[in-house]
Each structure stands twice: as structure tokens, then as C-alpha cells.
Short mmCIF file of C-alpha atoms and ligand atoms in Angstrom, two decimals:
data_model
loop_
_atom_site.label_atom_id
_atom_site.label_comp_id
_atom_site.label_asym_id
_atom_site.label_seq_id
_atom_site.Cartn_x
_atom_site.Cartn_y
_atom_site.Cartn_z
CA MET A 1 -0.09 -0.16 0.06
CA ALA A 2 1.23 3.58 -0.89
CA GLU A 3 0.51 6.92 0.58
CA ILE A 4 -0.78 9.01 -2.35
CA SER A 5 -1.92 12.29 -2.54
CA VAL A 6 -4.16 13.75 -5.64
CA LEU A 7 -3.83 17.40 -6.32
CA GLY A 8 -6.74 18.80 -8.06
CA ALA A 9 -10.21 17.33 -7.43
CA GLY A 10 -11.82 17.81 -10.82
CA SER A 11 -13.03 14.87 -12.80
CA TRP A 12 -9.74 13.42 -13.61
CA GLY A 13 -8.43 13.93 -10.10
CA ILE A 14 -11.43 12.21 -8.54
CA ALA A 15 -11.63 9.22 -10.98
CA LEU A 16 -8.01 8.53 -10.31
CA GLY A 17 -8.37 9.02 -6.73
CA LEU A 18 -11.08 6.41 -6.73
CA LEU A 19 -9.11 4.03 -8.93
CA LEU A 20 -6.03 4.26 -6.35
CA HIS A 21 -8.32 3.87 -3.20
CA LYS A 22 -9.89 0.73 -4.76
CA ASN A 23 -6.11 -0.43 -5.47
CA GLY A 24 -5.73 -0.25 -1.75
CA HIS A 25 -3.80 2.53 -1.32
CA ARG A 26 -4.24 5.52 1.03
CA VAL A 27 -5.70 8.55 -0.80
CA THR A 28 -5.56 12.19 0.07
CA MET A 29 -7.36 14.51 -2.32
CA TRP A 30 -6.66 18.34 -2.26
CA SER A 31 -8.06 21.23 -4.00
CA ALA A 32 -7.00 24.91 -4.36
CA LEU A 33 -10.67 25.70 -4.55
CA GLU A 34 -12.34 26.11 -1.25
CA SER A 35 -15.87 25.64 -2.97
CA GLU A 36 -14.78 22.31 -4.49
CA VAL A 37 -13.38 21.05 -1.06
CA ASN A 38 -16.54 22.06 0.79
CA MET A 39 -18.75 20.58 -2.02
CA LEU A 40 -16.67 17.30 -1.87
CA LEU A 41 -16.89 17.22 2.00
CA THR A 42 -20.47 17.73 2.29
CA GLU A 43 -21.84 15.58 -0.65
CA ARG A 44 -19.09 13.17 -1.00
CA GLU A 45 -19.38 13.59 -4.83
CA HIS A 46 -18.18 16.04 -7.45
CA LYS A 47 -21.65 17.46 -8.67
CA ILE A 48 -20.24 18.85 -11.95
CA GLY A 49 -17.21 17.08 -12.62
CA LEU A 50 -18.16 13.35 -11.96
CA PRO A 51 -21.99 13.39 -10.98
CA GLY A 52 -23.44 10.37 -9.52
CA ILE A 53 -19.98 8.75 -8.45
CA LYS A 54 -19.53 8.72 -4.76
CA ILE A 55 -16.21 9.37 -2.97
CA PRO A 56 -15.66 6.98 0.22
CA GLN A 57 -15.29 8.33 3.48
CA GLU A 58 -11.86 6.72 3.62
CA ILE A 59 -10.59 8.97 0.88
CA ALA A 60 -9.21 12.27 2.77
CA ILE A 61 -10.27 15.50 1.35
CA THR A 62 -8.26 18.77 2.22
CA SER A 63 -7.38 22.22 1.37
CA ASP A 64 -4.17 22.01 3.22
CA LEU A 65 -1.26 21.57 0.91
CA ASP A 66 1.20 20.61 3.66
CA GLU A 67 -1.03 18.01 4.86
CA ALA A 68 -1.75 16.69 1.52
CA VAL A 69 1.63 16.21 0.47
CA SER A 70 3.87 15.44 3.50
CA GLY A 71 5.20 11.87 3.71
CA LYS A 72 3.50 10.66 0.50
CA ASP A 73 5.06 8.14 -1.74
CA VAL A 74 3.26 9.67 -5.00
CA ILE A 75 1.75 13.08 -5.79
CA VAL A 76 -0.45 12.92 -8.64
CA MET A 77 -0.80 16.34 -10.21
CA ALA A 78 -4.28 16.44 -11.73
CA VAL A 79 -4.91 20.34 -11.74
CA ALA A 80 -6.16 21.67 -15.40
CA SER A 81 -2.78 22.40 -17.32
CA LYS A 82 -2.79 26.03 -16.80
CA PHE A 83 -2.57 25.85 -12.85
CA VAL A 84 0.29 23.36 -13.33
CA ARG A 85 3.02 25.82 -12.73
CA ALA A 86 1.32 27.86 -9.99
CA THR A 87 0.61 24.43 -8.12
CA ALA A 88 4.27 23.23 -8.66
CA HIS A 89 5.49 26.53 -7.33
CA ARG A 90 3.34 26.02 -4.19
CA LEU A 91 4.94 22.80 -3.51
CA GLN A 92 8.43 24.39 -3.34
CA GLY A 93 9.97 23.61 0.12
CA LYS A 94 7.60 20.63 0.45
CA ILE A 95 9.02 18.04 -1.57
CA SER A 96 11.76 15.67 -0.48
CA LYS A 97 14.41 14.37 -3.07
CA GLY A 98 13.15 11.57 -5.16
CA GLN A 99 9.56 12.13 -3.97
CA ILE A 100 7.45 11.17 -7.33
CA ILE A 101 5.04 13.49 -9.07
CA VAL A 102 2.93 12.06 -11.63
CA ASN A 103 1.51 14.70 -13.88
CA VAL A 104 -1.81 13.78 -15.73
CA ALA A 105 -2.59 17.26 -17.19
CA LYS A 106 -2.46 17.49 -20.78
CA GLY A 107 -0.94 20.67 -22.52
CA ILE A 108 2.15 22.76 -23.40
CA GLU A 109 2.66 25.94 -21.25
CA ASP A 110 1.67 29.06 -23.15
CA LYS A 111 4.37 31.58 -24.05
CA THR A 112 7.31 29.30 -22.86
CA LEU A 113 6.29 26.24 -25.16
CA MET A 114 7.43 23.91 -22.33
CA ARG A 115 5.95 20.51 -21.80
CA LEU A 116 4.15 20.35 -18.45
CA SER A 117 7.06 17.80 -16.98
CA GLU A 118 9.69 20.31 -17.64
CA VAL A 119 7.50 23.01 -15.93
CA ILE A 120 7.19 20.98 -12.79
CA GLY A 121 10.97 19.86 -13.11
CA GLU A 122 11.96 23.69 -13.12
CA GLU A 123 9.88 24.51 -10.35
CA LEU A 124 10.80 21.29 -8.28
CA PRO A 125 14.19 20.06 -9.32
CA GLU A 126 14.47 17.60 -6.57
CA ALA A 127 11.19 15.86 -7.72
CA ASP A 128 11.01 12.45 -9.67
CA VAL A 129 8.74 13.65 -12.39
CA ALA A 130 6.69 11.16 -14.28
CA ILE A 131 3.25 11.37 -16.54
CA LEU A 132 0.22 9.30 -17.01
CA SER A 133 -1.48 9.50 -20.40
CA GLY A 134 -3.89 7.63 -22.90
CA PRO A 135 -7.24 7.33 -24.09
CA SER A 136 -8.92 7.59 -20.50
CA HIS A 137 -12.28 9.55 -19.90
CA ALA A 138 -12.84 10.35 -16.37
CA GLU A 139 -16.29 9.41 -16.71
CA GLU A 140 -15.44 5.80 -17.97
CA VAL A 141 -12.65 5.36 -15.68
CA GLY A 142 -15.05 6.33 -12.53
CA ASN A 143 -17.55 3.96 -13.79
CA GLY A 144 -14.90 1.05 -14.08
CA MET A 145 -14.83 0.54 -17.61
CA PRO A 146 -11.84 -1.05 -19.26
CA THR A 147 -9.23 1.31 -20.13
CA ALA A 148 -5.50 1.17 -21.30
CA ILE A 149 -3.05 3.82 -20.52
CA VAL A 150 0.63 4.55 -20.31
CA VAL A 151 3.05 5.86 -17.39
CA GLY A 152 6.10 7.83 -18.73
CA ALA A 153 9.12 8.22 -16.59
CA LYS A 154 12.76 8.84 -16.51
CA THR A 155 13.78 5.53 -15.17
CA GLN A 156 12.29 2.05 -15.70
CA GLU A 157 12.05 1.68 -11.87
CA THR A 158 9.88 4.59 -11.55
CA ALA A 159 7.86 3.66 -14.33
CA GLU A 160 7.41 0.11 -13.15
CA TYR A 161 6.59 1.18 -9.58
CA LEU A 162 3.83 3.43 -10.90
CA GLN A 163 2.63 0.80 -13.35
CA ASN A 164 2.02 -1.53 -10.24
CA ILE A 165 0.44 1.49 -8.25
CA PHE A 166 -2.16 2.31 -10.91
CA ALA A 167 -2.93 -1.16 -12.74
CA ASN A 168 -5.99 -3.61 -12.00
CA ASP A 169 -8.23 -5.58 -13.87
CA VAL A 170 -10.05 -2.66 -15.64
CA PHE A 171 -7.09 -0.39 -15.93
CA ARG A 172 -4.05 -1.76 -17.97
CA VAL A 173 -0.90 0.25 -17.48
CA TYR A 174 1.83 0.14 -20.11
CA THR A 175 5.26 1.97 -19.49
CA SER A 176 7.34 4.04 -21.74
CA SER A 177 10.63 5.75 -21.51
CA ASP A 178 9.43 8.49 -24.24
CA VAL A 179 7.89 11.11 -22.05
CA LEU A 180 8.53 13.93 -24.60
CA GLY A 181 6.53 11.92 -27.31
CA MET A 182 3.85 11.16 -24.95
CA GLU A 183 3.34 15.02 -23.68
CA LEU A 184 3.34 16.13 -27.21
CA GLY A 185 0.69 13.47 -28.43
CA ALA A 186 -1.39 14.32 -25.31
CA ALA A 187 -1.51 18.34 -25.94
CA PHE A 188 -1.75 18.33 -29.91
CA LYS A 189 -4.52 15.79 -29.93
CA ASN A 190 -6.71 18.35 -28.35
CA VAL A 191 -6.10 20.77 -31.46
CA ILE A 192 -7.20 18.22 -33.95
CA ALA A 193 -10.24 17.35 -31.59
CA LEU A 194 -11.30 20.94 -31.87
CA ALA A 195 -10.87 20.70 -35.59
CA ALA A 196 -13.08 17.49 -35.51
CA GLY A 197 -15.69 19.30 -33.36
CA ILE A 198 -15.56 22.11 -36.21
CA ALA A 199 -16.23 19.72 -38.84
CA ASP A 200 -19.28 18.30 -36.64
CA GLY A 201 -20.29 21.57 -36.08
CA LEU A 202 -20.28 22.49 -39.77
CA GLY A 203 -22.52 19.22 -40.24
CA TYR A 204 -19.93 17.15 -42.11
CA GLY A 205 -19.64 13.30 -41.39
CA ASP A 206 -17.50 10.10 -40.63
CA ASN A 207 -15.45 10.68 -43.72
CA THR A 208 -14.40 14.10 -42.78
CA LYS A 209 -13.67 13.00 -39.19
CA ALA A 210 -11.48 10.02 -40.39
CA ALA A 211 -9.55 12.32 -42.54
CA LEU A 212 -8.89 14.67 -39.87
CA ILE A 213 -7.80 11.94 -37.42
CA THR A 214 -5.42 10.41 -39.84
CA ARG A 215 -3.80 13.52 -41.43
CA GLY A 216 -3.99 15.16 -37.72
CA ILE A 217 -1.81 12.39 -36.46
CA LYS A 218 0.45 12.65 -39.23
CA GLU A 219 1.29 16.44 -38.66
CA ILE A 220 1.45 15.55 -34.77
CA ALA A 221 4.14 12.96 -35.72
CA ARG A 222 5.92 15.40 -38.13
CA LEU A 223 6.24 17.86 -35.50
CA GLY A 224 7.19 15.09 -32.87
CA GLU A 225 9.74 13.66 -34.75
CA ALA A 226 11.51 17.08 -35.25
CA MET A 227 11.22 17.52 -31.49
CA GLY A 228 12.70 14.10 -30.71
CA ALA A 229 9.79 11.94 -30.00
CA LYS A 230 9.67 8.28 -31.16
CA PRO A 231 7.40 7.52 -33.91
CA ALA A 232 6.00 4.46 -32.10
CA THR A 233 4.73 6.90 -29.23
CA ILE A 234 2.71 9.10 -31.48
CA TYR A 235 1.11 5.88 -32.98
CA GLY A 236 0.57 4.39 -29.72
CA LEU A 237 -2.13 4.86 -26.79
CA SER A 238 -1.07 8.37 -25.71
CA GLY A 239 -0.82 9.48 -29.36
CA ILE A 240 -3.30 7.97 -31.80
CA GLY A 241 -5.22 6.19 -29.08
CA ASP A 242 -6.07 9.44 -27.28
CA LEU A 243 -6.55 11.45 -30.56
CA ILE A 244 -9.38 8.97 -31.62
CA VAL A 245 -11.03 9.09 -28.27
CA THR A 246 -10.89 12.75 -27.98
CA CYS A 247 -12.26 13.26 -31.69
CA ALA A 248 -15.19 10.90 -31.19
CA SER A 249 -16.49 11.40 -27.78
CA MET A 250 -18.93 14.03 -26.39
CA HIS A 251 -17.09 13.77 -23.21
CA SER A 252 -14.38 15.99 -24.78
CA ARG A 253 -14.70 19.57 -23.96
CA ASN A 254 -12.47 20.51 -26.92
CA ARG A 255 -14.59 18.68 -29.25
CA ARG A 256 -17.86 20.29 -27.64
CA ALA A 257 -16.04 23.59 -28.12
CA GLY A 258 -15.27 22.99 -31.89
CA ILE A 259 -18.78 22.02 -32.42
CA LEU A 260 -20.13 25.39 -31.24
CA ILE A 261 -17.20 27.25 -33.39
CA GLY A 262 -18.55 25.17 -36.22
CA GLN A 263 -22.05 26.06 -35.63
CA GLY A 264 -20.97 29.81 -35.56
CA ARG A 265 -19.96 30.79 -32.40
CA THR A 266 -16.62 32.61 -31.80
CA MET A 267 -14.03 31.23 -29.49
CA GLU A 268 -14.83 33.30 -26.54
CA GLU A 269 -18.75 32.23 -26.75
CA ALA A 270 -17.68 28.67 -27.21
CA VAL A 271 -15.51 28.40 -24.07
CA LYS A 272 -18.38 30.33 -22.18
CA GLU A 273 -20.82 27.78 -23.30
CA VAL A 274 -18.56 24.89 -22.53
CA ASN A 275 -17.96 26.51 -19.10
CA MET A 276 -14.68 24.40 -18.66
CA VAL A 277 -11.05 25.08 -19.43
CA VAL A 278 -10.69 24.14 -23.23
CA GLU A 279 -6.97 23.05 -23.17
CA GLY A 280 -6.65 22.85 -27.08
CA ILE A 281 -7.02 26.60 -27.37
CA VAL A 282 -3.51 27.12 -25.82
CA SER A 283 -2.10 23.95 -27.53
CA ALA A 284 -3.15 25.26 -30.81
CA ARG A 285 -1.11 28.41 -30.26
CA ALA A 286 1.78 26.57 -28.94
CA ALA A 287 1.58 23.94 -31.78
CA THR A 288 1.47 26.61 -34.72
CA ASP A 289 4.54 28.43 -32.79
CA LEU A 290 6.41 25.16 -32.55
CA ALA A 291 5.77 24.24 -36.02
CA HIS A 292 7.17 27.44 -37.29
CA LYS A 293 10.29 27.11 -34.86
CA TYR A 294 11.01 23.68 -36.11
CA ASN A 295 9.95 24.39 -39.59
CA VAL A 296 7.37 21.84 -39.87
CA GLU A 297 4.05 21.82 -41.73
CA MET A 298 1.12 21.39 -39.73
CA PRO A 299 -1.94 22.54 -42.02
CA ILE A 300 -4.64 21.46 -39.86
CA THR A 301 -3.40 23.10 -36.84
CA GLU A 302 -2.72 26.27 -38.79
CA LYS A 303 -6.26 26.43 -39.91
CA VAL A 304 -7.50 25.73 -36.37
CA SER A 305 -5.45 28.64 -35.12
CA GLU A 306 -6.74 30.74 -37.94
CA VAL A 307 -10.33 30.00 -36.97
CA LEU A 308 -9.65 30.42 -33.26
CA PHE A 309 -7.38 33.46 -33.15
CA ASN A 310 -8.31 35.73 -36.36
CA ASN A 311 -11.88 34.84 -36.68
CA ALA A 312 -11.33 33.05 -39.93
CA ASP A 313 -14.62 31.43 -41.34
CA ALA A 314 -14.40 27.63 -40.59
CA LYS A 315 -15.96 26.51 -43.88
CA ASN A 316 -13.51 28.40 -45.92
CA ALA A 317 -10.77 26.78 -43.56
CA VAL A 318 -12.11 23.32 -44.76
CA TYR A 319 -12.07 24.33 -48.57
CA ASP A 320 -8.50 25.63 -47.89
CA LEU A 321 -7.34 22.34 -46.50
CA MET A 322 -9.17 20.11 -49.42
CA LEU A 323 -7.24 22.64 -52.16
CA ARG A 324 -3.93 22.45 -50.90
CA ASP A 325 -1.21 21.35 -53.42
CA LYS A 326 -1.66 17.97 -54.56
CA ILE A 327 0.73 15.58 -52.92
CA SER A 328 1.32 11.99 -52.12
CA GLU A 329 0.06 10.43 -49.05
CA HIS A 330 3.40 9.51 -47.63
CA GLU A 331 5.97 12.04 -49.23
CA GLU A 332 8.76 10.14 -47.43
CA MET A 333 7.71 7.01 -49.41
CA PRO A 334 9.41 7.15 -52.77
CA TRP A 335 8.15 5.82 -56.25
CA GLU A 336 10.19 2.83 -57.25
N1 LIG B 401 -11.39 14.56 -17.52
C1 LIG B 401 -10.70 13.75 -18.12
O1 LIG B 401 -11.42 12.85 -18.70
C2 LIG B 401 -9.50 13.77 -18.11
C3 LIG B 401 -8.62 12.37 -18.62
C4 LIG B 401 -7.21 12.48 -18.91
C5 LIG B 401 -6.47 13.84 -18.43
N2 LIG B 401 -7.42 14.86 -18.05
C6 LIG B 401 -6.54 15.97 -17.90
O2 LIG B 401 -6.49 16.01 -16.64
C7 LIG B 401 -6.27 17.63 -16.42
C8 LIG B 401 -7.53 17.81 -15.24
O3 LIG B 401 -8.56 17.62 -15.82
P1 LIG B 401 -10.16 17.67 -15.30
O4 LIG B 401 -11.16 17.30 -16.31
O5 LIG B 401 -10.29 17.30 -14.00
O6 LIG B 401 -10.11 19.24 -15.18
P2 LIG B 401 -10.95 20.36 -14.65
O7 LIG B 401 -11.16 21.47 -15.36
O8 LIG B 401 -12.30 19.65 -13.92
O9 LIG B 401 -10.11 20.87 -13.44
C9 LIG B 401 -9.19 20.09 -12.70
C10 LIG B 401 -9.13 20.87 -11.28
O10 LIG B 401 -8.07 21.88 -11.38
C11 LIG B 401 -8.22 22.71 -10.11
N3 LIG B 401 -7.90 24.05 -10.40
C12 LIG B 401 -8.99 24.90 -10.72
N4 LIG B 401 -8.54 26.11 -10.69
C13 LIG B 401 -7.37 26.08 -9.93
C14 LIG B 401 -6.38 27.25 -9.53
N5 LIG B 401 -6.74 28.36 -9.48
N6 LIG B 401 -5.33 26.55 -8.93
C15 LIG B 401 -5.20 25.22 -8.78
N7 LIG B 401 -6.10 24.32 -9.14
C16 LIG B 401 -7.01 24.85 -9.67
C17 LIG B 401 -9.51 22.34 -9.56
O11 LIG B 401 -9.27 21.34 -8.52
C18 LIG B 401 -10.38 21.56 -10.67
O12 LIG B 401 -11.21 20.63 -10.17
C19 LIG B 401 -6.55 18.35 -17.44
O13 LIG B 401 -5.26 18.68 -18.03
C20 LIG B 401 -6.80 17.17 -18.62
O14 LIG B 401 -6.44 17.59 -19.69
C21 LIG B 401 -8.71 14.73 -18.06
#
């Protein structure tokens, strides 16, 4: 049994807290939001994030960060990506050397273009930072539906330790040494999910969706490889796996925001209506900046950025994509 603390008590934090509790670990949940802590303490349920799923009394819930992290074997960082740096910063002086922090948030930091494990590593150099990523909606994990996911870590020892902590008969955990590839896949699939949502909102069908998923993973792979990711990671659970689930599911807030934009709302209106952090928006800007930095072509991502940030017409953006220069599907594959 391990002592585990989960920082961030939204849908994913709670689903993981419940999973870890079922696996026999002692779990403490922490939130920076007093209102969230109060709701969880009184209702024993997150009425908005994970309605209908009760949190057992044995899971401790606190707003005291010292109490949450002191002496814990593993700290799961489950705040939304834009709060990762601030939360890691608040942990300064509270983490001992080698203490494991598993980040489960997905995104790239705005402006610095840093991966979230790099952000945590910069704030907390003494921590052993790992990540958990893959196709895993909180609603389904919370209801015990079979899910396969990947833990990425600097060492095999940490990866296998975490694999044993998280795995059970409905939660299959693989390990990976390619943290970079996993983080890029996790962040950029949200951009393609926005595109898939936009296509849905425009009334397009399954052909369009399949084209976006397939050509989307191709451009993520192009950028990933330029940045040092392993192709197998991009075509694995944390890459194509997560892209498929995000583009297909109504659980995805990125896809839902995309649908609203496709139906004619502005980015701001869509975010307001979804009423949750839409992480793909920051990731779209980051991916576009990184594509320019690494001189990589990412046409879908570029068009999503134009629609989001320059109010470009979504339908015209699709025509532009369809009418790009005619090319071979795999330019790297020469003719005999
Ligand atoms: N929901 C899922 O199914 C799922 C699955 C896999 C990964 N993720 C990733 O996990 C992360 C969390 O997802 P979620 O759905 O639980 O998100 P969420 O929007 O429900 O937010 C998570 C939590 O962030 C915390 N938070 C809010 N404001 C904060 C602040 N100012 N300072 C510190 N913490 C604050 C709160 O505890 C909040 O509940 C995201 O990066 C998401 O991409 C989510």
C-alpha cells in the first residue's frame, strides 16, 4: 500500500483517486478551490465534474497543501494544465528528494512552450517527475470501464513502480521511456479534436472525421519527430489512441467547443458555453509556434489557429485544406 495524494479534485483527479483507493492505497485529495473542497466534504461527490459517483469516507479531502503532500510516496498532479506551474510553485520546500510527482494534465505551457513535466521539473528540481496519459475519459474510468493507458518516466524503476500502483483488472497500464513523445501527443490531440468538433458543427460526417484523425496524427508525428519524439509513441495509446477517443467522444470538451465554433460561435462564446477549461486553445497556439520554430508543416493546426484567433471562417478553412497542393500521402515513401 502506498500513501498517495491527488492535487486537483476535478473529474480526472477524482476518477484517479477512486481508482487508487480501490487498488488499496491510502488517498488524500487536495484542491486549491475552497468551494470544491466544501462540496466534496458535504456531498462526497463532484456534482459537476463526476456526478453520480460517490467518494468513500476513507479518501481524505483537504485544502491544506502541507497536509496533502507531506510523507506521501506519490503525488498525482491533476489540476488543469494552466494551473500546473502555480501548483508546482506552491510545492516548493515541501517536496523531498526523489518524491514522485505524476502529472496527468495535458498541454504545453503558453508562451514558454515548455512541456508540463519540464515546468514541474523547473519548479521542483528535486522531484522525480513522471506522467500518465492515454485514452481515458474520467467518466468511464470512474465507472470501472476497461481502459488502457501509459505511464512515462525517466527510469524503468519509477515507471514500473507506478505501473503497479495504478494497474488493476479494468485499468491496464503500459510503461514508456518516451515522456517527450507522450506529452506532445497528449497536448496536440486536443487541437485536432477542436478541428473534428468544428467539422461536426459544420454538419460534416464520418469521412471528414476520419480524414482529420489520420492527417492530424501525421502532422503531430511530423512535429514530434522534429522535436525528438519516437514515432511509435505517436502511433501508440498516448498519441493516436488519445486522438481517436477525443475526436469521437462527447465527453471531450475540446470537441464540444469545436462543434459550437463550427455552428458559428466565436472562440470566446464557445468557451463560455462549454464552461470548462478548453486546453486545445492554448495548445493550438503552442503547436503553431512550434511548427514555425521547427519548420514543420501542420496545415490542420494552422487552420484551427486561424479560426480560433483570427476569426477565419470555418467553412473556408476546410476548403483551403481540401484545395492544398496535391501531394503523395506519404511523401517520405519514394516511387520505385
Ligand atoms: N477529464 C478527463 O477525462 C481527463 C482524462 C485524462 C486527462 N485529463 C487531464 O487532466 C487535467 C484535469 O482534468 P479535469 O477534467 O479534472 O479538469 P477540470 O477542469 O475539472 O479541473 C481540474 C481541477 O483543477 C483545479 N483548479 C482549478 N482552478 C485552480 C487554481 N486556480 N489553482 C489550482 N488548481 C485549480 C481544481 O481542483 C479543478 O477541479 C487536464 O489537464 C485534462 O486534460 C482529463
